PDB file of C-alpha atoms and ligand atoms in Angstrom:
ATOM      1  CA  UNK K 355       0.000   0.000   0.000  1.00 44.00           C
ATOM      2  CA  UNK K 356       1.649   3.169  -1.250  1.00 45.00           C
ATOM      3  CA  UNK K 357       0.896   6.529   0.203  1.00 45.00           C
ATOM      4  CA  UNK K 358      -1.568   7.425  -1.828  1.00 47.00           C
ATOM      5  CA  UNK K 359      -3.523   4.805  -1.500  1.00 49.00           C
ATOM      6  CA  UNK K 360      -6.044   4.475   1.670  1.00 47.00           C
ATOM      7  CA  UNK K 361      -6.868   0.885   3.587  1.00 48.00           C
ATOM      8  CA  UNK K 362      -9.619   0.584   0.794  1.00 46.00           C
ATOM      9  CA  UNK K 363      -7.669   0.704  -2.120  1.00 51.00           C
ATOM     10  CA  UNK K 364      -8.330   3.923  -3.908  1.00 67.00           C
ATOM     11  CA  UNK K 365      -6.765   7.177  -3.444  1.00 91.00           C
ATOM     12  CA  UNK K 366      -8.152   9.415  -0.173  1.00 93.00           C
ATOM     13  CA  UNK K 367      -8.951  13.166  -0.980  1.00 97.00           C
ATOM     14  CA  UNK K 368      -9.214  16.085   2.213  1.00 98.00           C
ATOM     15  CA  UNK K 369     -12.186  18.330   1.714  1.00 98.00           C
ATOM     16  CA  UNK K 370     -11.839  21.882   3.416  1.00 98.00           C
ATOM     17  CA  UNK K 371     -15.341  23.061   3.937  1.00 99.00           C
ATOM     18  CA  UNK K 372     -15.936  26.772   4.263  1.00 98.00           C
ATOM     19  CA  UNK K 373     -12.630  27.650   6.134  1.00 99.00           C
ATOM     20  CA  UNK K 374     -13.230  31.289   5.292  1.00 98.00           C
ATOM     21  CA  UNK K 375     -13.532  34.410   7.515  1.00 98.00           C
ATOM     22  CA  UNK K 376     -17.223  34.828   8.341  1.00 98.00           C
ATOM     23  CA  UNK K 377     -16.861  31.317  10.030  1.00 98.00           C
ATOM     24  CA  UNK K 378     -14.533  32.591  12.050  1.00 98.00           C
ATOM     25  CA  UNK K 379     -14.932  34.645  15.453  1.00 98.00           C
ATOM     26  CA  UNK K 380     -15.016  38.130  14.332  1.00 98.00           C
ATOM     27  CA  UNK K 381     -17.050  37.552  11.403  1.00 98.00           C
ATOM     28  CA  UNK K 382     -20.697  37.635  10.544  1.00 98.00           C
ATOM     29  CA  UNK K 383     -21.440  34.449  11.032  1.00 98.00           C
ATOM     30  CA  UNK K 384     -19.025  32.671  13.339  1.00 97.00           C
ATOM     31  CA  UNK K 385     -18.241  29.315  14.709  1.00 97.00           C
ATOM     32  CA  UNK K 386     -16.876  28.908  18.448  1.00 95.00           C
ATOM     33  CA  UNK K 387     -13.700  28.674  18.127  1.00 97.00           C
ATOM     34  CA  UNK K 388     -13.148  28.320  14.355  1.00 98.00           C
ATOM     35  CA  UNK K 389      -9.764  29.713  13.878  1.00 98.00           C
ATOM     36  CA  UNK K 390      -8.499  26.536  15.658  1.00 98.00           C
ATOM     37  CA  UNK K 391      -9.329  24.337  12.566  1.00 98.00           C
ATOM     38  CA  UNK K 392      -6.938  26.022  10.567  1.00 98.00           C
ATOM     39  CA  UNK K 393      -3.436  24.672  12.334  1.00 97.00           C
ATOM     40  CA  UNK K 394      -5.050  21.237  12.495  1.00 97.00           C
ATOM     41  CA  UNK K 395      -6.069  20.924   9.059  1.00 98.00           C
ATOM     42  CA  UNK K 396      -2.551  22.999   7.781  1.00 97.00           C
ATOM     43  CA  UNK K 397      -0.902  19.877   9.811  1.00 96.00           C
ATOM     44  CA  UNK K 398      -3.561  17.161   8.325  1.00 97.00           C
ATOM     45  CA  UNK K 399      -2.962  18.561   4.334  1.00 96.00           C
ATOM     46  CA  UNK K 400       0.523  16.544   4.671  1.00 94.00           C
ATOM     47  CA  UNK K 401      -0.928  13.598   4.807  1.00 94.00           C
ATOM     48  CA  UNK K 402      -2.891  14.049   1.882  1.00 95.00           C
ATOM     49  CA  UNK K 403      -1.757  14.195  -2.708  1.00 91.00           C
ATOM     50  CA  UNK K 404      -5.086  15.468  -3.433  1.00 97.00           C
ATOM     51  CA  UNK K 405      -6.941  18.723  -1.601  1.00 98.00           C
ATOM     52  CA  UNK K 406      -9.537  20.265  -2.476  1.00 98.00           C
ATOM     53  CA  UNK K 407     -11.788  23.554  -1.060  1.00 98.00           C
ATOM     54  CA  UNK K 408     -15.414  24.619  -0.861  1.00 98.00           C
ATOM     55  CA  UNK K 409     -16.104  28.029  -0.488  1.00 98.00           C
ATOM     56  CA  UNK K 410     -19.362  29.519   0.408  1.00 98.00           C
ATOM     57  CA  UNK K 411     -19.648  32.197  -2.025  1.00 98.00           C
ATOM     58  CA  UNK K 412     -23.344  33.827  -2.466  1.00 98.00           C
ATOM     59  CA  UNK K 413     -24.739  36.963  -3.881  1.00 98.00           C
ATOM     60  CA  UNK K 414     -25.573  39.766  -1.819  1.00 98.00           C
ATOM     61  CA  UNK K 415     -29.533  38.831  -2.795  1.00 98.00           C
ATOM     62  CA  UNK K 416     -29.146  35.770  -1.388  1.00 98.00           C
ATOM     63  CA  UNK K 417     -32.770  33.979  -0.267  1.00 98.00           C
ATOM     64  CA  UNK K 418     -30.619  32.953   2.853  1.00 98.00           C
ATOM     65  CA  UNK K 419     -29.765  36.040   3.890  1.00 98.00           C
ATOM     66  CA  UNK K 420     -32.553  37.483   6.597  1.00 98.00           C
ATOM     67  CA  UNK K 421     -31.825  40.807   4.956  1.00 98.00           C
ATOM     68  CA  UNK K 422     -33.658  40.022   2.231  1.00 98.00           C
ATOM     69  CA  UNK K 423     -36.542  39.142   3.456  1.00 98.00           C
ATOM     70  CA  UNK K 424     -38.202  42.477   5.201  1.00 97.00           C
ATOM     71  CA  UNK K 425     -38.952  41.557   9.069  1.00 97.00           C
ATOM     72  CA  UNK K 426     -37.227  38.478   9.260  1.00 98.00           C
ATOM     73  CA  UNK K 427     -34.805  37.574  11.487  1.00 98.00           C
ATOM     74  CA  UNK K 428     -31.371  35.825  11.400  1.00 97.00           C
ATOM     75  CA  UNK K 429     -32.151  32.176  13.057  1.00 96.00           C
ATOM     76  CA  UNK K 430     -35.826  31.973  11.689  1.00 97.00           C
ATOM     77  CA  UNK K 431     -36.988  29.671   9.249  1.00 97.00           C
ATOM     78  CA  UNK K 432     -38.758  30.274   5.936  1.00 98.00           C
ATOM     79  CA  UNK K 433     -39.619  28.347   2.776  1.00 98.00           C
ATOM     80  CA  UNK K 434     -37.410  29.823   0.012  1.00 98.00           C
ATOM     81  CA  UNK K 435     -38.477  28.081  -3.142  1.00 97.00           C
ATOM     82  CA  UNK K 436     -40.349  24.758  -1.386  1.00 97.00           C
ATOM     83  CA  UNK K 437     -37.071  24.215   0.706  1.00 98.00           C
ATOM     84  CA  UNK K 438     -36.674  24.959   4.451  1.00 97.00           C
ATOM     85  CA  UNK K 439     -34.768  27.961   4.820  1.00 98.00           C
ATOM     86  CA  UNK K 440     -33.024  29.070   7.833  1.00 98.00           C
ATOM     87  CA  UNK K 441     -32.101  32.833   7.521  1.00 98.00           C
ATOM     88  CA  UNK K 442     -28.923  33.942   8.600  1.00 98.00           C
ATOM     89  CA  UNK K 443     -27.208  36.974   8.810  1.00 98.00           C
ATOM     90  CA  UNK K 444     -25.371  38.330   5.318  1.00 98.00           C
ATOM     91  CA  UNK K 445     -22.022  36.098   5.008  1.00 98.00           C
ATOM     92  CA  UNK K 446     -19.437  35.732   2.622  1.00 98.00           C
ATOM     93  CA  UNK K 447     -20.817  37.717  -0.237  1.00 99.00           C
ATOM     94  CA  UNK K 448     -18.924  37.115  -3.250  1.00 98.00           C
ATOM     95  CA  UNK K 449     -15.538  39.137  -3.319  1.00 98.00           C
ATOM     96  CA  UNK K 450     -16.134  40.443   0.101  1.00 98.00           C
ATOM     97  CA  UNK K 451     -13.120  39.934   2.946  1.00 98.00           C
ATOM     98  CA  UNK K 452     -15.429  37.577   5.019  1.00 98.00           C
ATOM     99  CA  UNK K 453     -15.735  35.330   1.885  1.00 99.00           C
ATOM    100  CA  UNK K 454     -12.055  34.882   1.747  1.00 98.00           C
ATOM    101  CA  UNK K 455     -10.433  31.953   2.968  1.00 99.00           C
ATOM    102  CA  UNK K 456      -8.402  32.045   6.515  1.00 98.00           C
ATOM    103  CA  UNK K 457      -5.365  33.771   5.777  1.00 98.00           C
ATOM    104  CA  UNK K 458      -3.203  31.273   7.684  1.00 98.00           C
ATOM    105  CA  UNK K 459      -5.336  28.790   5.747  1.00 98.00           C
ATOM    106  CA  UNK K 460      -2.393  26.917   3.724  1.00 98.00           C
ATOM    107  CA  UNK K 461      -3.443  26.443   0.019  1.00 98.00           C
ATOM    108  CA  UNK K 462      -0.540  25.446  -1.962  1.00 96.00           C
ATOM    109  CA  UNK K 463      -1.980  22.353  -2.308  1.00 96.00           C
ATOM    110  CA  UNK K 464      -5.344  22.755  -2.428  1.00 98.00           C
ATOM    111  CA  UNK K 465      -5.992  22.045  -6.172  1.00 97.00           C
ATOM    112  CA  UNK K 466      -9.707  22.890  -6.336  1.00 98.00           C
ATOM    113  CA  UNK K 467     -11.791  25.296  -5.281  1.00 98.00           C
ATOM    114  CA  UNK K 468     -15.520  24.706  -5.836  1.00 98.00           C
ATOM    115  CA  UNK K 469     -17.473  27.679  -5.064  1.00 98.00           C
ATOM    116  CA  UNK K 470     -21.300  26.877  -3.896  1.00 98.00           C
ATOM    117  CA  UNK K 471     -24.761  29.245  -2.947  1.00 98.00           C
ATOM    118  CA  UNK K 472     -24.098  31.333  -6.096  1.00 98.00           C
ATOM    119  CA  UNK K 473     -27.682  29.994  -6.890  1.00 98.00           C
ATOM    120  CA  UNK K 474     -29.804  33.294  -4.732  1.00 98.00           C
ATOM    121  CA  UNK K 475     -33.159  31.087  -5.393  1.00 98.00           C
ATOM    122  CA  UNK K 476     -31.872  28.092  -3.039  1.00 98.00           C
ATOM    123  CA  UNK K 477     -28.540  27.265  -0.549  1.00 98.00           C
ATOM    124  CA  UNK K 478     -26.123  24.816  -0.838  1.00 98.00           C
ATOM    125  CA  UNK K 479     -24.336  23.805   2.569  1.00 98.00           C
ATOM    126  CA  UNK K 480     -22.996  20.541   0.830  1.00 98.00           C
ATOM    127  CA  UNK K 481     -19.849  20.420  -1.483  1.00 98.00           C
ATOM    128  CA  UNK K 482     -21.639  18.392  -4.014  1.00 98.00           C
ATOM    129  CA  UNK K 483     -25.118  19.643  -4.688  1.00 98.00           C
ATOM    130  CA  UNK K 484     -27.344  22.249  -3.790  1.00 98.00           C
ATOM    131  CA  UNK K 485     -30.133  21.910  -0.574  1.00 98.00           C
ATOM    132  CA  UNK K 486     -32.616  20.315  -3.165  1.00 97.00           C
ATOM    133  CA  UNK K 487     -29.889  18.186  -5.168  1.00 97.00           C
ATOM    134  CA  UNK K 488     -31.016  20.070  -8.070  1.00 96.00           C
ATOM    135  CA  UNK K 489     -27.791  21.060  -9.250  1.00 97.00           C
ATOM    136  CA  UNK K 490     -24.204  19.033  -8.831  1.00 98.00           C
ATOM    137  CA  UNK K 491     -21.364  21.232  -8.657  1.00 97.00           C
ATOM    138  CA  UNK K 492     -18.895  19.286  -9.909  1.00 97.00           C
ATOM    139  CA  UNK K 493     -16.739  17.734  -6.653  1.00 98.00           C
ATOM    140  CA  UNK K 494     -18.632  14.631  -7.229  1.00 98.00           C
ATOM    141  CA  UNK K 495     -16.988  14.079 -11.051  1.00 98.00           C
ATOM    142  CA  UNK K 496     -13.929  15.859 -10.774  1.00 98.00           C
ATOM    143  CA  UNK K 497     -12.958  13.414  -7.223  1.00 98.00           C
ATOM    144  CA  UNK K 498     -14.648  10.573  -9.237  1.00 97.00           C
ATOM    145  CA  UNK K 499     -12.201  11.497 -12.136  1.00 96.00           C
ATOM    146  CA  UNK K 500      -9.557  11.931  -9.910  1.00 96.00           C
ATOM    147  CA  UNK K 501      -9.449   7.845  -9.151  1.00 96.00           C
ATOM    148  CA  UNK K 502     -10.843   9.032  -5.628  1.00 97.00           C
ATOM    149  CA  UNK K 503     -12.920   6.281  -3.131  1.00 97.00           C
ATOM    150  CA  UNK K 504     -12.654   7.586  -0.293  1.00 97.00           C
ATOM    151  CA  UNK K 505     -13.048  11.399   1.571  1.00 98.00           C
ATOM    152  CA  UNK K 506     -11.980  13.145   4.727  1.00 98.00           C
ATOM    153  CA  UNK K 507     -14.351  16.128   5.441  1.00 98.00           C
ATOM    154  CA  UNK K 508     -12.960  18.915   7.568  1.00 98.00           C
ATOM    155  CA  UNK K 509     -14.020  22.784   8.292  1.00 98.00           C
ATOM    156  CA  UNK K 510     -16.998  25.159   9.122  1.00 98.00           C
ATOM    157  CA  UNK K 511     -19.167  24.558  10.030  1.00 98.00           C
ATOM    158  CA  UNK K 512     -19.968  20.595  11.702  1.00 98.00           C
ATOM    159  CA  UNK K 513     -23.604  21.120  11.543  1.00 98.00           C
ATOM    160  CA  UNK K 514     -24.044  22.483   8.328  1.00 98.00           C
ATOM    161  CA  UNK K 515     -21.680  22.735   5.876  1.00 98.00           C
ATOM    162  CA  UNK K 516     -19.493  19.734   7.056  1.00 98.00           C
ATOM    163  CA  UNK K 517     -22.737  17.529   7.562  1.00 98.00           C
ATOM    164  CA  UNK K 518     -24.055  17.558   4.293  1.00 98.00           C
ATOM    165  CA  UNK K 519     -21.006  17.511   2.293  1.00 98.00           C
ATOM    166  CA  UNK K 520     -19.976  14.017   3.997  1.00 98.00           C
ATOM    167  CA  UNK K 521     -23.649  12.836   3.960  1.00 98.00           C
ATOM    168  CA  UNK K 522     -23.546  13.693   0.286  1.00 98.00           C
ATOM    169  CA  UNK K 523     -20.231  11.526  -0.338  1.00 98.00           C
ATOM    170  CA  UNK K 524     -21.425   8.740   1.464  1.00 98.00           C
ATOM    171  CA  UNK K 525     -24.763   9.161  -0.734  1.00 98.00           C
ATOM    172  CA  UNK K 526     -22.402   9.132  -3.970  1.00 98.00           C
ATOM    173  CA  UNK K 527     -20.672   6.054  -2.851  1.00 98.00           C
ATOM    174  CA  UNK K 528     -17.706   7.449  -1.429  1.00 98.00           C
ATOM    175  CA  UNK K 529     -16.079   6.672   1.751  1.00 98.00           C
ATOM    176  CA  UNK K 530     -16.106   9.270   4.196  1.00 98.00           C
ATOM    177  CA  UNK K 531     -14.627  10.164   7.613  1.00 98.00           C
ATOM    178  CA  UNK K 532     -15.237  13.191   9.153  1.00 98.00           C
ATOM    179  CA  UNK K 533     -12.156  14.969  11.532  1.00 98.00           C
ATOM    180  CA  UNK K 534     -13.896  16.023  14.344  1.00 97.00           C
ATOM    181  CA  UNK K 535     -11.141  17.746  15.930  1.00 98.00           C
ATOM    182  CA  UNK K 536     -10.662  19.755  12.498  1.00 98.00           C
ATOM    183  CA  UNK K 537     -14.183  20.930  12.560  1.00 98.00           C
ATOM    184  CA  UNK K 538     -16.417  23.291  14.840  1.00 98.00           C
ATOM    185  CA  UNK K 539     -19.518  24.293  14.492  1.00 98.00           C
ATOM    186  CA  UNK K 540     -22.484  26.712  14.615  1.00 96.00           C
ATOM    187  CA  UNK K 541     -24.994  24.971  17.642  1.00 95.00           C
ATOM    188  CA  UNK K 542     -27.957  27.453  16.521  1.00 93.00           C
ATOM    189  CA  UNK K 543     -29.905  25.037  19.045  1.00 94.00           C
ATOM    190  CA  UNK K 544     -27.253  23.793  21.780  1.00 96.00           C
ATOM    191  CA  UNK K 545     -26.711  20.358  21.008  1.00 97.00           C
ATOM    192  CA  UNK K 546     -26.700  20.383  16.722  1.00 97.00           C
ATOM    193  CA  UNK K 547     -22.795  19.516  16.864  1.00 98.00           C
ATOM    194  CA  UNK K 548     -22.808  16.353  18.151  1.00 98.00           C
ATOM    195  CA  UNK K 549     -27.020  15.794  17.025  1.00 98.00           C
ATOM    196  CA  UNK K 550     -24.994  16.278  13.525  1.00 98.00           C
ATOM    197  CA  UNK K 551     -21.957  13.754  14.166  1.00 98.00           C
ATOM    198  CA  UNK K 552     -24.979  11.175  15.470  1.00 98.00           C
ATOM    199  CA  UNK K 553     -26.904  11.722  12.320  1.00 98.00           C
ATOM    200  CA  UNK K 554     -23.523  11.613  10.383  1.00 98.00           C
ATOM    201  CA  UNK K 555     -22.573   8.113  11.763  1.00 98.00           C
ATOM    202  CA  UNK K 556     -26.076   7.081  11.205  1.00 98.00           C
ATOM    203  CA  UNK K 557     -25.254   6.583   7.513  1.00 98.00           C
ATOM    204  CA  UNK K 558     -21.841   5.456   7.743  1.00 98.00           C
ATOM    205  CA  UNK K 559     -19.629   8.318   8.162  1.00 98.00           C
ATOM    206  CA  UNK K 560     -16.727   7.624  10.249  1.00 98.00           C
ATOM    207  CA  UNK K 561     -15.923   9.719  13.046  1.00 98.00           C
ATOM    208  CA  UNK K 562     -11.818  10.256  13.614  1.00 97.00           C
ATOM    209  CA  UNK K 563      -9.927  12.396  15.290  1.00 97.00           C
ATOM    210  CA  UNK K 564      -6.678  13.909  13.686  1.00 96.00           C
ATOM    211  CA  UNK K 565      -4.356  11.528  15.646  1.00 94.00           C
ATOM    212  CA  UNK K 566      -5.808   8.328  13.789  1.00 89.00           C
ATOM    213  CA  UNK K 567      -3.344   9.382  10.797  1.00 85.00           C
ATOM    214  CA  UNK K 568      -0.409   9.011  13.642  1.00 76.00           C
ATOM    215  CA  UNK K 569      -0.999   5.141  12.799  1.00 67.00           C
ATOM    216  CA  UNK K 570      -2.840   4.819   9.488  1.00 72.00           C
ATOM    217  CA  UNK K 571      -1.595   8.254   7.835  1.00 63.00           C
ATOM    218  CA  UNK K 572       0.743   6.210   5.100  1.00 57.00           C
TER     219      UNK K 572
HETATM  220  C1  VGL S 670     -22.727  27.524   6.348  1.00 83.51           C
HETATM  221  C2  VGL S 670     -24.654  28.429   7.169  1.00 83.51           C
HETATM  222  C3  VGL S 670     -24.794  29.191   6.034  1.00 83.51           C
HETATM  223  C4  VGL S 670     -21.565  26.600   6.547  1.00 83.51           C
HETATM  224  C5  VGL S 670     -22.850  28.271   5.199  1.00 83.51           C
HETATM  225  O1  VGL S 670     -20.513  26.786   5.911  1.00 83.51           O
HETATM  226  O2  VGL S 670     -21.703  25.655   7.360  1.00 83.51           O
HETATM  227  N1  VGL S 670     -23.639  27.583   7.312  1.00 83.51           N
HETATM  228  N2  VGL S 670     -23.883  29.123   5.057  1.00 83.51           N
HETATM  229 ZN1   ZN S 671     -23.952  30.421   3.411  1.00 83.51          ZN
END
């Protein structure tokens, strides 16, 4: 077994998930603790040929933005299109700072960026498709193109973003493991972190912690 290749035999890929300033404390819509992802996952990219990045990236007439929608409130729910909506406050609008990446984020490897919630009529918290599976965004082909079986999800936030990006992978066949430890997230309700890892494991997503790759790392 070479180091590319995982226990299963195909090659493992690291998915960053929404690593990006809002997510962060200090911006609009921020994780507890979220900068400490960053040195974990910097430290976890070494153990990985193939990284890739989402990043949240919506118009500033976003449906999920509770600015758009006159008398609503950040944290409420509405149907936007036939989909339950939860409005949150406006976040990483395309080309804004809080839309860029952590800037001790390491990217030199990162060899994909797929940008997601471009769409204003609907979200997309997963990697793959948007919150109605309407629309693919590519991740799905390009890692199936890519030789890869198996993904490690990582980033902002664990109830949301992280969440449905591994449940998607697992959906598409993939393996996935999600680094708990490189992950925080949002807890709207107290409790949604680990209600989210439960629901996670549920459909066969692993749950690691970053010291597993001190023994099966390569
Ligand atoms: C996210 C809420 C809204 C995330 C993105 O990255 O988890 N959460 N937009
Ligand atoms: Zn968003």
């Amino acid at each position: 077994m070479n180091e590319q290749e995982s226990s299963s035999g195909g090659t493992r890929t690291l998915i960053l998930v929404d690593i990006q300033n809002d997510f962060v404390p200090g911006g609009a819509l921020p994780t507890k603790n979220g900068d400490e992802v960053v040195p974990v996952v910097n430290t976890l990219q070494r153990q990985f040929d193939l990284v890739v990045a989402t990043q949240d990236w919506h118009p500033p007439d976003h449906g999920s933005f509770a600015s758009n929608h006159p008398g609503k409130r950040p944290g409420e729910i509405i149907d936007l299109n036939g989909i339950e909506q939860v409005l949150w406050p406006d976040h990483c609008v395309q080309g804004s700072p809080g839309a860029k990446f952590h800037p001790d984020l390491q990217m030199e490897k990162v060899r994909k960026v797929i940008r997601k919630g471009t769409d204003p009529g609907i979200d997309s918290y997963s990697g793959f498709f948007d919150n109605g599976h309407r629309k693919a965004t590519g991740l799905g082909d390009y890692l199936t193109e890519m030789g890869v079986t198996e993904v490690f999800v990582v980033g902002l936030a664990t109830d949301y973003c992280v969440k449905f990006t591994a449940l998607d992978a697992v959906r598409l066949g993939f393996g996935a493991s999600v680094v708990r430890d490189a992950c925080r997230g949002v807890d709207l309700e107290p409790g949604d972190i680990d209600r989210a890892l439960t629901e996670m494991e549920a459909v066969g997503v692993r749950i690691v912690h970053s010291s597993w790759f001190i023994v099966h790392g390569s």
